[in-house]
C-alpha positions as a printed Julia matrix, in Angstrom:
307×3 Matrix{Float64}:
 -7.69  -12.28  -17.81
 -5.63  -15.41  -16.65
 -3.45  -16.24  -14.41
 -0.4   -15.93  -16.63
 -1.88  -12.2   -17.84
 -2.55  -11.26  -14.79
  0.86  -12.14  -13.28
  2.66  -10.69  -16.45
  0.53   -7.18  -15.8
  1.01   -7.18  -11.64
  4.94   -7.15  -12.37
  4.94   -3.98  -15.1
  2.59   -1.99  -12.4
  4.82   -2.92   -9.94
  8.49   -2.0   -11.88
  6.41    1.19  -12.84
  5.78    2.12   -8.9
  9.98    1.1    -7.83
 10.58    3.82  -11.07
  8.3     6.4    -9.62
 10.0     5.81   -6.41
 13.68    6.24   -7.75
 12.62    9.05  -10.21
 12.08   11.02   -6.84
 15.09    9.48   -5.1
 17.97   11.06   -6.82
 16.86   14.84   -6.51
 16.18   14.5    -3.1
 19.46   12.43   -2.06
 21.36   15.53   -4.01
 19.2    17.62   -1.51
 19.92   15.6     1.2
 24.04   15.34    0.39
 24.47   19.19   -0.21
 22.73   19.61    3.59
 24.77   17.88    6.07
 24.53   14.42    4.04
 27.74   12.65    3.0
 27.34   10.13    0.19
 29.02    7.25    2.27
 26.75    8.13    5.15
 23.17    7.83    2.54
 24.44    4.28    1.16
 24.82    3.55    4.87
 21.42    4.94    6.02
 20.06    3.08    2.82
 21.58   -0.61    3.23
 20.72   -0.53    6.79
 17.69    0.87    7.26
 16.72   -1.65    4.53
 18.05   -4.62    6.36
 15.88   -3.65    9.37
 12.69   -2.67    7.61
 12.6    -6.11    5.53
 14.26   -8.33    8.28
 11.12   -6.4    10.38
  8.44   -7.18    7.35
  9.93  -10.72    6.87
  8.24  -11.67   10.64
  5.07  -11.3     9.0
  5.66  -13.05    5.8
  5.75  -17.44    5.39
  9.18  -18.44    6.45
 11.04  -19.82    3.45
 14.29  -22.62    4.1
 17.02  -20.65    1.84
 19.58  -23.85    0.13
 22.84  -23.98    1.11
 24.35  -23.3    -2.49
 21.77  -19.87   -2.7
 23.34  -18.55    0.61
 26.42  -18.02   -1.06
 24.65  -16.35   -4.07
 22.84  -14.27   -1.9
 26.4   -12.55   -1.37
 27.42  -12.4    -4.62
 23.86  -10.75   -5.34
 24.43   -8.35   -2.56
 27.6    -7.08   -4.26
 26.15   -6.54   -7.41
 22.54   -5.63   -6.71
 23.17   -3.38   -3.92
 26.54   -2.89   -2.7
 28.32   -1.56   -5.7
 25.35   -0.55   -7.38
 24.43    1.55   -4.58
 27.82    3.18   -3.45
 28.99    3.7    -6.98
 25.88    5.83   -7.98
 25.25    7.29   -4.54
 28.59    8.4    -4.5
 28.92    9.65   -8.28
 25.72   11.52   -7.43
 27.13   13.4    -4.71
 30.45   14.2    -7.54
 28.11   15.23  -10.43
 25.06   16.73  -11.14
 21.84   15.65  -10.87
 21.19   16.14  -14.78
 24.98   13.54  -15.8
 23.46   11.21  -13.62
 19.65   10.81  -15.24
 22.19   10.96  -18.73
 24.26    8.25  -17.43
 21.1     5.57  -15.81
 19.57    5.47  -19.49
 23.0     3.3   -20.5
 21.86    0.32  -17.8
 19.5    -1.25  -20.77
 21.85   -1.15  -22.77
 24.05   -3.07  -20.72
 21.54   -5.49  -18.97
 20.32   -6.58  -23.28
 24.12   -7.04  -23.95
 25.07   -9.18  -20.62
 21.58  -10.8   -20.77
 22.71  -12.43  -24.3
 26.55  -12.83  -23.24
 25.32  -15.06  -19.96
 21.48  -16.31  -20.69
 21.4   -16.59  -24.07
 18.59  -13.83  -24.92
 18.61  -13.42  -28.46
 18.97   -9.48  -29.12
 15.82   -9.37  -31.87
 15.69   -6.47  -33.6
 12.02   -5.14  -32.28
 14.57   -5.4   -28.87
 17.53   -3.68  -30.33
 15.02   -0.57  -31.45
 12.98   -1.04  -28.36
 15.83   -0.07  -26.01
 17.5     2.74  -28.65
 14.07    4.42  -28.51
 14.13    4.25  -24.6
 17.17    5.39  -24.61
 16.32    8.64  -27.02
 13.16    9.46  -25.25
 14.72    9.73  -21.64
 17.53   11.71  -23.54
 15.09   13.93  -24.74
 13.8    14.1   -21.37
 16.84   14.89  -19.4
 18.5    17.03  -22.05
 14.96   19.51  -22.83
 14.56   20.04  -18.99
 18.02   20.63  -18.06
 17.82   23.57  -20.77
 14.34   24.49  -20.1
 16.05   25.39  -16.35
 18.74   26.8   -17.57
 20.98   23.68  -15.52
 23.76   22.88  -17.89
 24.46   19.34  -18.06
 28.01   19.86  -16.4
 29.65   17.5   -14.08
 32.73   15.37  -12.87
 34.14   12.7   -14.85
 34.89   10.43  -11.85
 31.05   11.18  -10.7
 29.72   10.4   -14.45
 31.87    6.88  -14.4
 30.89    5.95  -10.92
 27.54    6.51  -11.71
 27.91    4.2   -14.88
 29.5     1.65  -12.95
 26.48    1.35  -10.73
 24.88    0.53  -13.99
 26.85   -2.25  -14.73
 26.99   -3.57  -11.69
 23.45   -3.74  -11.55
 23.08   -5.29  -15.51
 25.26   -8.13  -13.93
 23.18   -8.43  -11.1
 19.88   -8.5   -13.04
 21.85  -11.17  -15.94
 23.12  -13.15  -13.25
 20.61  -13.73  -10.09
 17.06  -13.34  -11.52
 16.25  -17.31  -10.75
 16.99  -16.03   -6.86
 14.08  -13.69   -6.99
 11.7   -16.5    -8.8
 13.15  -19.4    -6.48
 12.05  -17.05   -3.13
 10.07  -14.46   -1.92
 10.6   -10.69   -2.3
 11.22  -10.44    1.76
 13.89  -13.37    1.79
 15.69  -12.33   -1.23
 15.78   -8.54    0.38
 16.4    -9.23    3.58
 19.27  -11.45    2.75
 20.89   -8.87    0.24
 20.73   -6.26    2.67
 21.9    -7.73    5.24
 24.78   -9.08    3.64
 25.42   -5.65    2.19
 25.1    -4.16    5.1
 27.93   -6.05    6.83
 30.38   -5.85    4.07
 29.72   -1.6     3.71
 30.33   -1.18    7.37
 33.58   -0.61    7.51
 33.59    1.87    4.72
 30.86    4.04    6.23
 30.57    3.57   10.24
 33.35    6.51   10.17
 31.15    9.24    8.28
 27.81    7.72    9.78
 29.34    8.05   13.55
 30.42   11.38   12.6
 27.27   12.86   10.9
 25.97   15.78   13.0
 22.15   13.75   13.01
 21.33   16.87   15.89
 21.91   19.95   13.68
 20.16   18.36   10.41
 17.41   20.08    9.5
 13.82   18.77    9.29
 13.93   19.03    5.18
 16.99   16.88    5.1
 15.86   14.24    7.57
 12.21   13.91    5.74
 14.9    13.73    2.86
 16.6    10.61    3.94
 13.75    9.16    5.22
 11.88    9.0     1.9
 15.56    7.48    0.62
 15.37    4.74    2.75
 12.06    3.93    2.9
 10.26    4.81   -0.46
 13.86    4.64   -2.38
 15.09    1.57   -0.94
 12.31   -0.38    1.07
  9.48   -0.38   -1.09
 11.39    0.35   -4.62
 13.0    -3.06   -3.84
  9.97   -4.49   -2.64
  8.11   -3.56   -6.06
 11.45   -4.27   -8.35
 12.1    -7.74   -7.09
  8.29   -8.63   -7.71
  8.76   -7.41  -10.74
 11.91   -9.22  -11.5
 10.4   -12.59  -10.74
  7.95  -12.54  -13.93
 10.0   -10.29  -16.17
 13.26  -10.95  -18.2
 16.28   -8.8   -17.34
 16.03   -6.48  -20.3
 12.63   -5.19  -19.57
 13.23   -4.95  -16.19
 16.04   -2.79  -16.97
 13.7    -0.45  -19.85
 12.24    0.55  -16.29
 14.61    2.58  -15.38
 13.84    5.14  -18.16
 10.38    6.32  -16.54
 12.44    7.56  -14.02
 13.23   10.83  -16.08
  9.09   11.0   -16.72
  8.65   11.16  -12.87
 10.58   13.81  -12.66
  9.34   15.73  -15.24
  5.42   14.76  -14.07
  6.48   15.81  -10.66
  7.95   19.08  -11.46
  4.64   20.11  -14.11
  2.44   19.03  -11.08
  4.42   21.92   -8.76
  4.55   24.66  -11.27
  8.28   24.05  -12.02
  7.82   23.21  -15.59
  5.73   23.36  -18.41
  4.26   19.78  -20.04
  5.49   20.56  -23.94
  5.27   18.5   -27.36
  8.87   17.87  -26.25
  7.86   15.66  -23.19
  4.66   13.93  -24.88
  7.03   12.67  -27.68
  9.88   11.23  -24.96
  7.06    9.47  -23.3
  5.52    8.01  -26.4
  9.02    6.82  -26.98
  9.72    5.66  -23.57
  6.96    3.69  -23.43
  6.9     2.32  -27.06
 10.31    1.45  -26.2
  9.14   -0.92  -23.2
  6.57   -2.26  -25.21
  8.76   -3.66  -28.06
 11.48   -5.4   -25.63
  8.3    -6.59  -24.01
  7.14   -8.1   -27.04
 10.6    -9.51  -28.4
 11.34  -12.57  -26.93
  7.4   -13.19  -27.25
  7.74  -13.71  -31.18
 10.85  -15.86  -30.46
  8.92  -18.38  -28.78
  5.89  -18.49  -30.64
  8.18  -19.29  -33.94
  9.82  -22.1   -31.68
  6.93  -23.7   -30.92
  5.33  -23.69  -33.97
């Protein structure tokens, strides 16, 4: 395997691991937020605990000189990336159900191919256009089967269901617009920087419910709750997705996010809560198939250029 290969293969593991760590996240924030948890105070606990755990990790890693001109990016990427990404679907979570939001996340390919051709010029090929349609039906067929395999209808707010799909577009942009940040430095200086910067600007919109959180009466479920939030949901998902991003092109970075529907379903067979059907086999196969034609795409593109 070369170099290139082996660099190409590193980033899908490591997109795979930041989905299994977000398909996990948003059950347990719900948890979390219906036990003492306010959505403003989990975006808080998020941005800054993931300031100080990279800004901690970042002591240990090369120091990097960050260009003037990128410091101001880094602000703009904070924004999209994290800040309204994060508080948009945090908050939408905490509005709507668990089942609207995994509905509403499988639209952020959809997005991130459009803006990704609208901005950088990827051409939207037609193995890409079916890649992320099949994607898209698969972690339907996901959400949909095991919300009526529980019995959970797929009821929820309208306000929650849109703030949830603006996190998606936020994060499209983010992906369209700052990917040359995450190949131009390392995964510690672009998080650290994003977070930080996040943090700061959040503050004022959270210190309020985070001061007032009762952190004393919480009990030990919700705090192992948040904890896995902030450090397998936010630390090392971001660690693994920016890794991934530096290798990747934004539209299969983005086909990522509909494992995160698998997870859940793997997780809940692997506890007794469900049953592993035909239904699920054929989402995965789709899922998956889906990942490997945007994968491909741009791939054929080049090879016909070049020839």
């Amino acid at each position: 395997m070369n170099k290139i290969d082996r660099q190409t293969l590193l980033a899908h593991l490591s997109l795979l691991g930041a989905a299994c760590c977000w398909g996990l996240m948003a059950p347990l924030g719900k948890d979390a937020m219906q036990h003492g948890i306010t959505g403003f105070t989990l975006v808080a606990c998020r941005l800054l605990g993931g300031a100080a755990l990279f800004w901690i990790a970042s002591l240990f890693a090369p120091k990097e000189r960050v260009e003037r001109k990128d410091r101001y990016r880094f602000i703009l990427a904070a924004v999209f990336g994290l800040l309204c990404n994060q508080c948009c679907f945090t908050l939408g979570l905490s509005l709507t159900s668990p089942v609207n939001a995994g509905i509403v996340t499988t639209t952020m390919p959809i997005f991130a191919m459009i803006l990704a051709a609208l901005i950088l010029g990827e051409p939207i090929t037609g193995k890409k256009g079916l890649g992320v349609f099949l994607g898209c039906t698969g972690a339907l067929l996901l959400v949909l089967g095991s919300s009526r395999a529980s019995g959970t209808a797929p009821e929820g707010n309208i306000w929650g269901d849109l703030l949830c799909m603006g996190g998606q577009v936020s994060y499209a942009l983010y992906l369209a617009l700052f990917s040359k940040l995450a190949r131009r430095y390392s995964v510690f200086t672009v998080n650290k920087w994003m977070f930080l910067w996040a943090s700061i600007m959040a503050l004022p919109l959270t210190v309020g419910e985070l001061s007032a959180t009762p952190w004393s009466s919480l009990s030990l479920k919700t705090g192992l709750e948040v904890g896995y939030v902030v450090f397998f949901g936010t630390f090392v998902s971001y660690l693994l997705m920016i890794n991934g991003q530096r290798s990747l092109r934004p539209t299969v970075v983005s086909m990522y996010n509909y494992v995160q529907p698998i997870v859940a379903v793997v997780v809940s067979v692997i506890l007794g809560l469900a049953s592993f059907g035909w239904l699920h086999l054929a989402a995965i196969v789709l899922v998956f198939l889906g990942v490997w034609l945007v994968t491909i795409s741009r791939a054929k593109a080049e090879e016909k250029r070049a020839a």
